Each structure stands twice: as structure tokens, then as C-alpha cells.
XYZ file of C-alpha atoms in Angstrom:
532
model
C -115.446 50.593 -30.120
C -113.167 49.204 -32.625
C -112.992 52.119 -34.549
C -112.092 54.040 -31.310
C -109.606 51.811 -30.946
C -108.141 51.902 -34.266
C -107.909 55.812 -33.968
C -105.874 55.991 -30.463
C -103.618 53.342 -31.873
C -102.729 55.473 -35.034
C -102.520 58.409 -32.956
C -99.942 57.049 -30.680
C -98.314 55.702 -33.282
C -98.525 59.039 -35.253
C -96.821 60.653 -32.304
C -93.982 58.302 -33.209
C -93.665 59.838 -36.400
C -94.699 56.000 -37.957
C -97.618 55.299 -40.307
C -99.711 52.265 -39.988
C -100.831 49.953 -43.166
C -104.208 47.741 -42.672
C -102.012 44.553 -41.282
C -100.316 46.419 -38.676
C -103.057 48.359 -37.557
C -104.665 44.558 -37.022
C -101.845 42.900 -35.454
C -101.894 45.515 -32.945
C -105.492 44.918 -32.339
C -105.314 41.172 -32.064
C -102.095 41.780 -29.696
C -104.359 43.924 -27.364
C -107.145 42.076 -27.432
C -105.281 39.122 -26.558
C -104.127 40.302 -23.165
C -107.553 41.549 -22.546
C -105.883 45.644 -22.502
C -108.803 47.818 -20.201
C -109.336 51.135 -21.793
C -107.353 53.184 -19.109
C -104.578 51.195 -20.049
C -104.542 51.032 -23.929
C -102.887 54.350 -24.932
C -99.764 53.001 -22.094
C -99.745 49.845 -23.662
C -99.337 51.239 -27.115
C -97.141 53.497 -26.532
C -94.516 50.809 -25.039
C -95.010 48.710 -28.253
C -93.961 52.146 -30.296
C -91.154 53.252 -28.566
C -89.580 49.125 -29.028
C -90.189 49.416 -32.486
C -88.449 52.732 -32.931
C -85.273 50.996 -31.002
C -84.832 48.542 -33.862
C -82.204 49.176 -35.997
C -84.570 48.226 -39.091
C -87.753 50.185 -38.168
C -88.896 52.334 -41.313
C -91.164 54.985 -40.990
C -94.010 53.011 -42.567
C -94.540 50.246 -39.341
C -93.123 46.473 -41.015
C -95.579 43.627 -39.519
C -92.153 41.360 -39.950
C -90.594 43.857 -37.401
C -93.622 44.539 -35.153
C -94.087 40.825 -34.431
C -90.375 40.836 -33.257
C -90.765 43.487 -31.141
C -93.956 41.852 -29.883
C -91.690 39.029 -29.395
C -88.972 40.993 -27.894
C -91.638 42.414 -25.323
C -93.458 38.734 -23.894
C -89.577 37.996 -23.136
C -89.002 39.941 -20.578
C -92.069 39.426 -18.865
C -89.463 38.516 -15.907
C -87.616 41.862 -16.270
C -90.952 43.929 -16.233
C -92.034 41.743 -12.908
C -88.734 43.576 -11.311
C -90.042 47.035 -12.635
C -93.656 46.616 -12.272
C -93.733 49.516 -9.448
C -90.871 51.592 -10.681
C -89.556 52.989 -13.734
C -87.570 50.435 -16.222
C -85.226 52.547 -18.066
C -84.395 50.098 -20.865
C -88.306 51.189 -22.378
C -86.560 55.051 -21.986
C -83.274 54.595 -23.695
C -82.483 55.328 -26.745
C -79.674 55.833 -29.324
C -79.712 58.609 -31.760
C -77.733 58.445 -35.363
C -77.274 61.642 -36.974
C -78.859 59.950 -40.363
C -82.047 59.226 -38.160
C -82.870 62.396 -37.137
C -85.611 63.670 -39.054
C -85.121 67.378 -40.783
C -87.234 70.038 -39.136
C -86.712 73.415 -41.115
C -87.520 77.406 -40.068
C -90.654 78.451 -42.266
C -90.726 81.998 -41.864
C -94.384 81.682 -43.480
C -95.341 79.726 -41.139
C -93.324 81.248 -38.038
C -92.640 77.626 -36.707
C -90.902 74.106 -37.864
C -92.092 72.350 -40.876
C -90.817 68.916 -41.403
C -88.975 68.364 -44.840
C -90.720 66.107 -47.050
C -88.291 65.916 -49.394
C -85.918 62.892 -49.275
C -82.198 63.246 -47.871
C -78.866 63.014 -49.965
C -74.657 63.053 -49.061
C -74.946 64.822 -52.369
C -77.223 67.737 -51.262
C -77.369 69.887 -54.100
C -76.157 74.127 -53.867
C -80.090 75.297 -52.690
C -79.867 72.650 -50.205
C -76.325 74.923 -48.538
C -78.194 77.777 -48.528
C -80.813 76.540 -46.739
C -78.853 74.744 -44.410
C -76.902 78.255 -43.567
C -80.536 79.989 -43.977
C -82.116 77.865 -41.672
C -79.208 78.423 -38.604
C -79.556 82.009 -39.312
C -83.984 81.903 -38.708
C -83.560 79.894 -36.063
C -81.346 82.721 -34.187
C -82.957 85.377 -34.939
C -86.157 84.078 -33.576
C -84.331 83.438 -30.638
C -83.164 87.411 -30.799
C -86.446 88.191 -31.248
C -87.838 86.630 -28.092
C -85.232 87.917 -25.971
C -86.403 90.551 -23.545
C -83.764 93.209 -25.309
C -85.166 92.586 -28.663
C -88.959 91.951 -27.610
C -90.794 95.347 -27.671
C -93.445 95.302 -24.725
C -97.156 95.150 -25.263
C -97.541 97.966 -22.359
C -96.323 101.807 -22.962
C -93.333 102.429 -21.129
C -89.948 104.016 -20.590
C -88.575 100.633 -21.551
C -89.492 100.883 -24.887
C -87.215 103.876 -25.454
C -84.331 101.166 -24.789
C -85.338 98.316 -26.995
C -82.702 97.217 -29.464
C -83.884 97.076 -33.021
C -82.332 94.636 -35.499
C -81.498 95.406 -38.630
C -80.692 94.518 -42.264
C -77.820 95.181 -44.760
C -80.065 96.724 -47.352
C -81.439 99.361 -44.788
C -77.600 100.592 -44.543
C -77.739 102.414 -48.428
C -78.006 105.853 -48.445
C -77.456 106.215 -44.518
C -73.918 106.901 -43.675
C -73.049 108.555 -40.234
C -75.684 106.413 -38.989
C -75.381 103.727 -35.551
C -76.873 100.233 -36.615
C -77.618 96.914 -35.042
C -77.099 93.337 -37.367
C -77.189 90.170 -37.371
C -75.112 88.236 -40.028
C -72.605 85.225 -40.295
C -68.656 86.381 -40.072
C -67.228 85.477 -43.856
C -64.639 86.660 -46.317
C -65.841 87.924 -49.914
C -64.080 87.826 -52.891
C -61.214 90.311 -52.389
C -60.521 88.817 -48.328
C -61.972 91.233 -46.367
C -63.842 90.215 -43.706
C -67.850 91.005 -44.362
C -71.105 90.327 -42.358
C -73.293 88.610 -44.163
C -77.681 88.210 -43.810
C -80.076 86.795 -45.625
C -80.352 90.439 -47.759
C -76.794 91.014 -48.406
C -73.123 92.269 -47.119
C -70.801 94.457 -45.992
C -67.105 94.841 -45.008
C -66.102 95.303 -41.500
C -63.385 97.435 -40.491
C -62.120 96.194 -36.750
C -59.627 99.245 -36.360
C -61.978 100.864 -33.533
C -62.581 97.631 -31.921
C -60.755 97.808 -28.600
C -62.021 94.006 -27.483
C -64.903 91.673 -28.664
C -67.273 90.551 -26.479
C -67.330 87.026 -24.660
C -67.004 83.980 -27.024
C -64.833 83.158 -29.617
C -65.418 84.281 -33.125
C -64.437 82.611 -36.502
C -65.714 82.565 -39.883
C -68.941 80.813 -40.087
C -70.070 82.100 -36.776
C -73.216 84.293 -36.317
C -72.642 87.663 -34.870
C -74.500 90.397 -33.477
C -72.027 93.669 -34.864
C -73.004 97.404 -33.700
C -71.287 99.792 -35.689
C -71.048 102.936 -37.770
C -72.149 102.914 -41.672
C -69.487 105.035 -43.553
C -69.256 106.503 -46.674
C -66.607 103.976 -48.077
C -69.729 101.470 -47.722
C -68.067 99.876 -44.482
C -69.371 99.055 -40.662
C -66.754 100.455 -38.938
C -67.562 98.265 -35.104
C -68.211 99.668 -32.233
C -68.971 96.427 -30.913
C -69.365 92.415 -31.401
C -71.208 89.697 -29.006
C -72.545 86.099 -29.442
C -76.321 86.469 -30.582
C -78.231 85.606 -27.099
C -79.360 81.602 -26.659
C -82.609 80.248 -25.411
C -82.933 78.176 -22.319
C -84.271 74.399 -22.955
C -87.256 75.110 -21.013
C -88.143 78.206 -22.938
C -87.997 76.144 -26.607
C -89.695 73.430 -25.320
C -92.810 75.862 -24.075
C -93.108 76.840 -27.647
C -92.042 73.530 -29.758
C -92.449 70.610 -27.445
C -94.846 69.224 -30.035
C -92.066 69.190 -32.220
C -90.250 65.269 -32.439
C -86.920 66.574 -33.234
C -85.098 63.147 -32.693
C -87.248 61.129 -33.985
C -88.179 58.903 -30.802
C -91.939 60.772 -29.549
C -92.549 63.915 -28.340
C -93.636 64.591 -24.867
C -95.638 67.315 -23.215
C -93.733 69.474 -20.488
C -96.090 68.077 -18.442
C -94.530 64.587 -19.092
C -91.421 65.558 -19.151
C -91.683 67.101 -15.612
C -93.143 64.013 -14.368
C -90.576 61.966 -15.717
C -87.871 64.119 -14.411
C -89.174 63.687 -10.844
C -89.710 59.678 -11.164
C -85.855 59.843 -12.621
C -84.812 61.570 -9.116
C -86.294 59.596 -7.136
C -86.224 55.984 -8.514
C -83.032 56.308 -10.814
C -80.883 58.289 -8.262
C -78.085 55.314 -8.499
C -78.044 55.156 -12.186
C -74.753 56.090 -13.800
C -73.427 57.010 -17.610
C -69.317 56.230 -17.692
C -67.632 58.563 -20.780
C -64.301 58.020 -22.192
C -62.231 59.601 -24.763
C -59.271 58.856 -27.103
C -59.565 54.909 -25.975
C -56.292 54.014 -27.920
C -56.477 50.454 -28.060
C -53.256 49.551 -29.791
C -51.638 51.110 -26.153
C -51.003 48.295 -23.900
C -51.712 50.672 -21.471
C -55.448 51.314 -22.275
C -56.552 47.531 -21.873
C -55.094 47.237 -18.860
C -56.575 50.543 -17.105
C -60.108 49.230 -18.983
C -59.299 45.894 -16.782
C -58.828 48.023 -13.802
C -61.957 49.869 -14.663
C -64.618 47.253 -14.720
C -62.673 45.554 -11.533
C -63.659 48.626 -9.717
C -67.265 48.501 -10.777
C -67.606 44.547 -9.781
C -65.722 44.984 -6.884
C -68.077 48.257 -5.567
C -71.635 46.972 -7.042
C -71.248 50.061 -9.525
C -72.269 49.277 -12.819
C -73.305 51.874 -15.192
C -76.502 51.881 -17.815
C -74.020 53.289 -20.286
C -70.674 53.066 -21.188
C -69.440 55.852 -24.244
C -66.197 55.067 -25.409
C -65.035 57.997 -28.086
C -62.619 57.757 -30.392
C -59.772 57.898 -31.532
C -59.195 54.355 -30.903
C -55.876 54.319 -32.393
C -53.026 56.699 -31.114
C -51.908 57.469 -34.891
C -53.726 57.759 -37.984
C -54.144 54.650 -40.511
C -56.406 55.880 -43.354
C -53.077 56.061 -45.213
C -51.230 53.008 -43.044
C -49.885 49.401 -44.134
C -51.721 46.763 -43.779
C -49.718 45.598 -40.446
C -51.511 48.865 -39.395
C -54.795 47.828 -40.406
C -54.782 44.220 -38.524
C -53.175 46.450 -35.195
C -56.427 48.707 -35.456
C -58.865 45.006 -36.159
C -56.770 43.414 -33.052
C -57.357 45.865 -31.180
C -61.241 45.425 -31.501
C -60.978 41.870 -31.317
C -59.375 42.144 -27.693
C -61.578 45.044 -26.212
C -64.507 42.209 -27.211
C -62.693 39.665 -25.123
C -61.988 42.025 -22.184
C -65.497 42.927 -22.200
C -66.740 39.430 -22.262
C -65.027 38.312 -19.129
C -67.654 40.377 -17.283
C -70.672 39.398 -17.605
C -72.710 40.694 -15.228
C -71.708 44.011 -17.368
C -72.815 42.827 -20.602
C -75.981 41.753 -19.390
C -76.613 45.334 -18.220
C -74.533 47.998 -19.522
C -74.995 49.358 -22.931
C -71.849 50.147 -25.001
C -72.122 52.760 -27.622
C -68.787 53.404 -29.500
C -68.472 57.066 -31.253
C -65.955 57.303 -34.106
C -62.549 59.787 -33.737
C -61.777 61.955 -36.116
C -58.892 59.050 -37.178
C -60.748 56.243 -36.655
C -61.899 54.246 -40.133
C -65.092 55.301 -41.100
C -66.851 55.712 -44.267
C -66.415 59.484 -44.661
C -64.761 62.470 -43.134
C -66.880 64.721 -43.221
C -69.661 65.749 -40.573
C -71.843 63.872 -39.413
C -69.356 60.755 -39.627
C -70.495 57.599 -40.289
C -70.077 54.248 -38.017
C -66.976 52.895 -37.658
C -66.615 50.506 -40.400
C -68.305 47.077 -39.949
C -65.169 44.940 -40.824
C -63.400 45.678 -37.695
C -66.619 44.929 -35.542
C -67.656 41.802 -35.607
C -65.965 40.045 -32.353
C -67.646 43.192 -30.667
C -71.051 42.560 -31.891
C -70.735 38.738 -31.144
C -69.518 39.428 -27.550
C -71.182 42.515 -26.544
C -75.187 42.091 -26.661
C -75.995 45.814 -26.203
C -74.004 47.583 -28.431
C -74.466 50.306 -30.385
C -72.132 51.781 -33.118
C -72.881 55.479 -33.549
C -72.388 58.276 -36.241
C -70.283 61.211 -34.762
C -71.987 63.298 -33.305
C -75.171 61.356 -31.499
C -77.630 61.500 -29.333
C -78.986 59.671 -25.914
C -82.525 60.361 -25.384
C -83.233 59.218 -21.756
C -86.408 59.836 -20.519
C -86.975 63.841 -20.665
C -82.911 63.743 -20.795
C -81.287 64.205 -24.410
C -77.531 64.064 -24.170
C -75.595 64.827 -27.058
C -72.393 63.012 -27.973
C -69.281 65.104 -30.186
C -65.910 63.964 -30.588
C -63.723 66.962 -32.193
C -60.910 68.471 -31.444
C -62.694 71.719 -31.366
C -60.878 74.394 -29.299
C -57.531 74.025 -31.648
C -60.116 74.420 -34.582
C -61.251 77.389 -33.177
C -58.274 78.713 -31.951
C -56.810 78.491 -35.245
C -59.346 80.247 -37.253
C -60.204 82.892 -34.545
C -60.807 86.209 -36.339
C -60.285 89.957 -35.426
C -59.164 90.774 -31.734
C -57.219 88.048 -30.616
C -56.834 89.257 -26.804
C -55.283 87.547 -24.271
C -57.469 84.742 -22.793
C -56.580 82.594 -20.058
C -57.131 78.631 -19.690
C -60.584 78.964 -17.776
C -61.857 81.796 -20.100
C -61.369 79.717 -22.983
C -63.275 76.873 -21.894
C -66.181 79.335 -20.872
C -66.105 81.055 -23.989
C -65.762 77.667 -26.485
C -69.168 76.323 -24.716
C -70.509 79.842 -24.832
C -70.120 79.974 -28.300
C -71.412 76.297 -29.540
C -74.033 76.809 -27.433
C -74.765 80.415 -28.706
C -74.847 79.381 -32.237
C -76.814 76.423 -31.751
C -74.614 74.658 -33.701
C -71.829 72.017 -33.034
C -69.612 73.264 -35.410
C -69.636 76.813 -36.121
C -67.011 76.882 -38.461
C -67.046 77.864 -42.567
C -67.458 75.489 -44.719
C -64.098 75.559 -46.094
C -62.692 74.994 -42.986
C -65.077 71.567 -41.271
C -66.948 70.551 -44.787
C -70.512 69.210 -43.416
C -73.458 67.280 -45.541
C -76.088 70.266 -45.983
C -79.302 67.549 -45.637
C -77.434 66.414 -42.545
C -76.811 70.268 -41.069
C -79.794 69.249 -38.916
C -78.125 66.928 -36.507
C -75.415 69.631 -35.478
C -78.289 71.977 -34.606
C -78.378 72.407 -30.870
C -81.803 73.774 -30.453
C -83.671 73.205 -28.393
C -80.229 73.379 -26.570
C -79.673 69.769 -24.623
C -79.470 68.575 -21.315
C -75.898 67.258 -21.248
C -73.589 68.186 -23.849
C -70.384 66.048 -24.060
C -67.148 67.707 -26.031
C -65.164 65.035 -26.222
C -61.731 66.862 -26.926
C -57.869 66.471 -26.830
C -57.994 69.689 -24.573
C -57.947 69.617 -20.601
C -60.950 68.306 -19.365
C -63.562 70.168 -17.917
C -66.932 71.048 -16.972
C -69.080 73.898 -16.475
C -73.352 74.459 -16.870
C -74.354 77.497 -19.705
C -77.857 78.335 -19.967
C -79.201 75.042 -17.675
C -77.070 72.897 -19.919
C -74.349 70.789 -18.443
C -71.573 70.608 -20.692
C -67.715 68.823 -20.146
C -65.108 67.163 -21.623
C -63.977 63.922 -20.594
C -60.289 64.193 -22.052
C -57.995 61.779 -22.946
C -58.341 58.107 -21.302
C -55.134 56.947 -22.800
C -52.663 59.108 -20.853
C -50.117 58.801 -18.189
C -53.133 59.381 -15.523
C -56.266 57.751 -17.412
C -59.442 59.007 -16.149
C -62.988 59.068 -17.652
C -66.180 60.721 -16.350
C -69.464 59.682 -14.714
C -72.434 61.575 -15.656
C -75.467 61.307 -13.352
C -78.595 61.403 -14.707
C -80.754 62.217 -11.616
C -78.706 65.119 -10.838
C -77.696 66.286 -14.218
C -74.050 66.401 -13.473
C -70.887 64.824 -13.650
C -67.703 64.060 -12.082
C -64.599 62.627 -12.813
C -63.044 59.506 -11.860
């Protein structure tokens, strides 16, 4: 029995992505024999103890006893909380918060034909092979997509069909073939003499855009992956007939094939599970809200005052949200270069937020605050994914605030089944500004279709060379948007919107600090939002 034991705990654990050493794997036993856990129960019971330990901000891989007793700790504490929940679901055992240094590093093994965790450990100063297989591994990952998609897919019964099946293929099957129609896949780039090439995993070549009347939907920069029809010529050139976004997967379709995959680190969860969860969410959650605000410039007057008038409202109306986001910038000017009367503005402006907040506290007791760095805010690097905000300037917060969290830019919420995914960039200028060929005409509503198209399409955050939005290679991983999310959130200087691409819900909350400050309530139990 106790060996039966021992395996389902190691299992569950397992699951977690954790390993257990001989005194953990006992002090788990001891705590379930203590509260007398029946059989039916123990893989439930487990589970809850795994998913707390993976919440603390000190868990290692390897499972610390020190930590585990905590938790343990943590756990017989809110025996009172658990009473309130004990016929419905209590979200705080369902919450987490996802840094991009957390996330473990899955990588495409085209031996394999699937994921294969890295075993290899994780540097800021990722060496040249680790680029290429950062680029390498965005460009598998598509192309198995491609290859899935009922265009690409040949069928396994004879028919007319199969006469219309588009074939990819590869640079080095262009040689020798002028006068010839072909089909690639390849990232957009510039080689050595500035013309613009396509590039694959084989080799290159140059693009001439002269009989391009007008790409297809999306927006298309170097870095970007590109499906390109065209005509090889004789001057060793694809002369394109036309250009499109290679084709994305719905959420539901990846997580048919890889739901045994833990991509954030936190469990994986059959689709079973998931649609289980997903219904208990609906039904028992359907009040729960997420609040997310942008460009919080705290050295406004302005912005403390419509923050007042903010949590008024949600005292005054019994509305209270689970989670409040609040995304950089949090100063309305840069200081990385400023005085130090600059520096003490940006700590005072902390220090007050904390004693805003703590006037409430039936919110602190229940909301969660999770603060995303700007791309001006004072963080240890600049370059993707961005580290916390620096420490220092956080220490009235962390006093005052009990359930805070201090996230790398981008993150992740994993809620329940949900995973919502957190980026604050100024993205459409970016794009805009290194926008290649065609440059039609596009109007306002297009180009907020087309910039979600696109990051969705690439599965990537930041589709951009490079040269242009430097990102750590080991870190690649936590830009990748596949399987694509639930929610994304764009958080962006550019009018706000929202609009659902491929079942995910994406929108931009805008600027809070503005003549009209307004943020946006996401709903978990309906999977959309609205602003307010």
C-alpha cells in the first residue's frame, strides 16, 4: 500500500514538472496519513499540495522540505477559506502568475515530430547556436502547423481534391528550374548587399516585389514568416506572384495533439479537464472579474486621483475584481538617463500608489495586483523578456499590498483551463515602421485586424528582426504563442480595441493616464471584455 502510495504521489508531482528526494516523498506521507486521506481522495489531495508549492516564489524544481512544510502551513490556514468553498470552486488554488524566466523551454524535434524539453541550462548570454535555434525552432513549429492545415494535408482517400493540394517547398529545389511556379515558406530578411531575400532552414533567395500588385492580409516586416508564391527566374530571383501570413492553429486543435505538454510550467491537464473546468468556471465564477490598465503614469496627479475614483466605484457597487494588471509605463517620460530628482519622483510615486491601495482593504484582502514593466519603466534590462521592475522602488508596495506580484514583460495568467498572456509594447508603430514591400493604404480598423492577425499568425509576440527588438535566444520561448492563448492582452499606446482571431480574444486596454482614463474588464466566464 505504501509503495502505491509513494508512486501516485511522485506521479502527481511528476505532472508538476517537480522531483521528489526521500524526505519529501515522507513528509507528504506523514501529511496524508495524518488527516486520515481515503484513497478516492489522495491523487485530489496531492495535487492541491503541488499546485501551492509551484505558487511560491522559491519553489525549485527539485521539491525543498523547508518550502513544502510552508506550504503545508500555508494550506491548514485557510481551513476557514476552504469551509466557504467546500461546494464550489476556490479560484485562489487555480491562479497563477507566469514569469517569462519560469517558463520551461519546450523545443521542435523534427526526429521526434513533437516537443522535447531542453535539458540544457538557460543563459542571458545564449551563445550563436542557441539564435539559430531559437529562429529554427519558430520556423518547425509553423510549418507543422502548414502541414496540418487542410490545404497542405494531402488526404488519405483518392480524390479530385488531391489535384488541388498545395505543396511546400524548399530553396534548394529552386536550382536548375527557372520558368517554374513554386510555393515557400521562409522568414522575410535582408542579405548582405540589402535586398530583400526569403530565407528557410536550406537556404535563400532574393525577392523581386515589382509584380506584386497587393500582399495579402497582415502586416509584413523583416523577421516575419511568410508563405511567398512566385516565379524562379534565371537571374536566381522569386519574382511574387503572391504573399500571405502562414495559416495558425486553433487552441483546441494544439491542445488535441500536445495537451500532455506543461508549457508554463504549472501542470498539464487533459481536455477532458480542461472542459470540465471551463463549465464549473461558467457556472460558479460567472461574477468574477480581471480589471487591465495601461500607461498608469503615476507622477500625473491625475492618475491617483482617477485610481481613487476607481476603487470607490468597486466599494461602492460590491465589484471587486480577482485581478488587477496595471502595465507600464508608470512614468509619463523616460528616467533611465534622468536626475536624481527624477529618480525619487518615479520611488514617490510607488510609495503613494501603496498608500492609496492600503486605504481599501477589503481590496487587498482579495484582489491580486500584478504590475508589468513599460518599456520606460526601470528594470534590469531592455531587452525581451524584461525583467521586474527593480526592487528598490518596491518596497512600500510589497509591505502594503499582500498579493502582489511583480512580473517580467511579457507574462502569463494561468486560470483554470484559461492562460492569458500579458505584453506591454508599443507594437503597431514598431510595425508600422519596419513594414516591408507594398505599403497599401490601410484604414484604422484594418490595421488592428491585421496587427493581431499577424502576432497571432507567427506565433510569436514579437515578430520583428533581431536588429530591430533584440530578444534573449534561451528566453525566445516565452514569446512563443503556441498553443495560441485564451486572452491575449496588447497593451499599446494605440487606440484601444478588441476583436477574437482564431477563438482567441485579443484587445488593448490603451492609455489610463489620458484626458478620458479608462481601463478594461476582462471576464473570465465569458471570455470577453469590455471597457469601462
Amino acid at each position: 500500500m505504501a509503495d502505491a502510495r509513494q508512486r501516485v504521489i511522485i506521479k502527481v508531482f511528476r505532472k508538476y514538472s517537480n522531483a521528489l528526494g526521500p524526505d519529501a516523498l515522507n513528509l507528504i506521507e506523514d501529511i496524508l496519513e495524518e488527516h486520515d486521506i481515503p484513497e478516492d481522495d489522495l491523487e485530489t489531495s496531492i495535487e492541491t499540495l503541488a499546485r501551492d508549492y509551484n505558487k511560491q516564489d522559491d519553489a525549485t524544481m527539485k521539491v525543498s522540505v523547508e518550502v513544502l512544510r510552508r506550504v503545508y502551513a500555508k494550506l491548514q490556514d485557510q481551513d476557514d477559506d476552504d469551509e466557504i468553498h467546500k461546494d464550489g470552486l476556490n479560484p485562489e488554488n487555480h491562479l497563477f502568475f507566469i514569469d517569462a524566466y519560469e517558463m520551461p523551454k519546450w523545443h521542435w524535434s523534427n526526429e521526434r515530430g513533437s516537443f522535447e524539453r531542453s535539458s540544457t541550462s538557460l543563459s542571458v548570454s545564449a551563445s550563436p547556436e542557441s539564435r539559430i535555434l531559437a529562429i529554427r525552432d519558430r520556423l518547425d513549429i509553423i510549418r507543422q502547423c502548414i502541414l496540418r492545415n487542410e490545404h497542405f494535408a494531402p488526404s488519405t482517400i483518392p480524390s479530385r481534391d488531391r489535384e488541388k493540394l498545395v505543396t511546400l517547398k524548399s530553396t534548394k529545389q529552386l536550382l536548375g528550374r527557372p520558368g517554374q511556379r513554386f510555393l515557400l515558406l521562409g522568414m522575410l530578411t535582408h542579405n548582405k548587399e540589402g535586398k530583400m531575400c526569403l530565407e528557410d532552414a536550406d537556404g535563400s533567395v532574393v525577392l523581386d516585389y515589382s509584380t506584386l500588385d497587393e500582399p495579402g492580409e497582415g502586416l509584413y516586416t523583416e523577421g516575419c514568416f511568410a508563405l511567398v508564391e512566385g516565379e524562379y527566374t534565371e537571374d536566381a530571383t522569386l519574382k511574387i506572384i503572391a504573399i500571405g501570413q502562414p495559416p495558425s492553429e486553433p487552441r483546441a486543435t494544439a491542445r488535441s495533439i500536445y495537451g500532455h505538454i506543461d508549457f508554463l510550467g504549472k501542470g498539464s491537464t487533459s481536455i477532458l479537464e480542461d472542459a470540465h473546468l471551463a463549465l464549473r468556471v461558467r457556472e460558479e465564477l460567472h461574477d468574477m472579474h480581471f480589471f487591465f490598465l495601461s500607461d498608469v503614469w503615476l507622477d500625473v496627479p491625475d492618475t491617483l486621483k482617477n485610481l481613487r475614483r476607481m476603487f470607490d466605484n468597486c466599494i461602492e457597487n460590491d465589484f471587486i475584481p480577482k485581478v488587477i494588471v496595471l502595465c507600464g509605463d508608470f512614468s509619463s517620460k523616460s528616467i533611465s538617463q534622468g536626475s536624481g530628482r527624477d529618480i525619487q519622483r518615479y520611488q514617490d510615486g510607488f510609495d503613494t500608489l501603496a498608500d492609496l491601495v492600503a486605504q481599501y482593504p477589503s481590496i487587498t484582502r482579495y484582489t491580486h495586483f500584478l504590475f508589468v514593466p513599460g518599456p520606460l519603466d526601470l528594470t534590469l534590462n531592455s531587452i525581451l523578456p524584461r525583467r521586474p521592475i527593480m526592487s528598490s522602488f518596491l518596497t512600500k508596495l510589497k509591505n502594503k499590498i499582500p498579493k502582489i506580484h511583480f512580473a517580467t514583460n511579457p507574462c502569463r495568467i494561468k486560470f483554470f483551463d484559461q492562460e492569458i498572456v500579458i505584453f506591454r509594447e508599443d507594437m503597431m508603430s514598431k510595425m508600422l515602421r519596419n513594414m516591408i514591400g507594398t505599403k497599401a493604404e490601410i484604414s484604422s480598423e484594418d490595421l488592428k485586424r491585421y496587427l493581431v492577425q499577424t502576432i497571432l499568425d507567427q506565433m510569436h509576440l514579437c515578430p520583428l528582426a533581431l536588429n530591430i527588438q533584440p530578444i534573449l535566444a534561451d528566453y525566445d520561448h516565452s514569446l512563443r504563442l503556441y498553443p495560441l492563448p485564451t486572452a491575449l492582452v496588447l497593451a499599446d499606446k494605440y487606440d484601444r480595441y478588441k476583436l477574437t482571431y482564431m477563438g482567441c480574444h485579443v484587445f488593448n486596454p490603451g492609455t489610463f493616464s489620458s484626458n478620458k482614463p479608462v481601463f478594461w474588464m476582462y471576464k473570465p466566464a465569458e471570455l470577453n471584455s469590455e471597457e469601462w
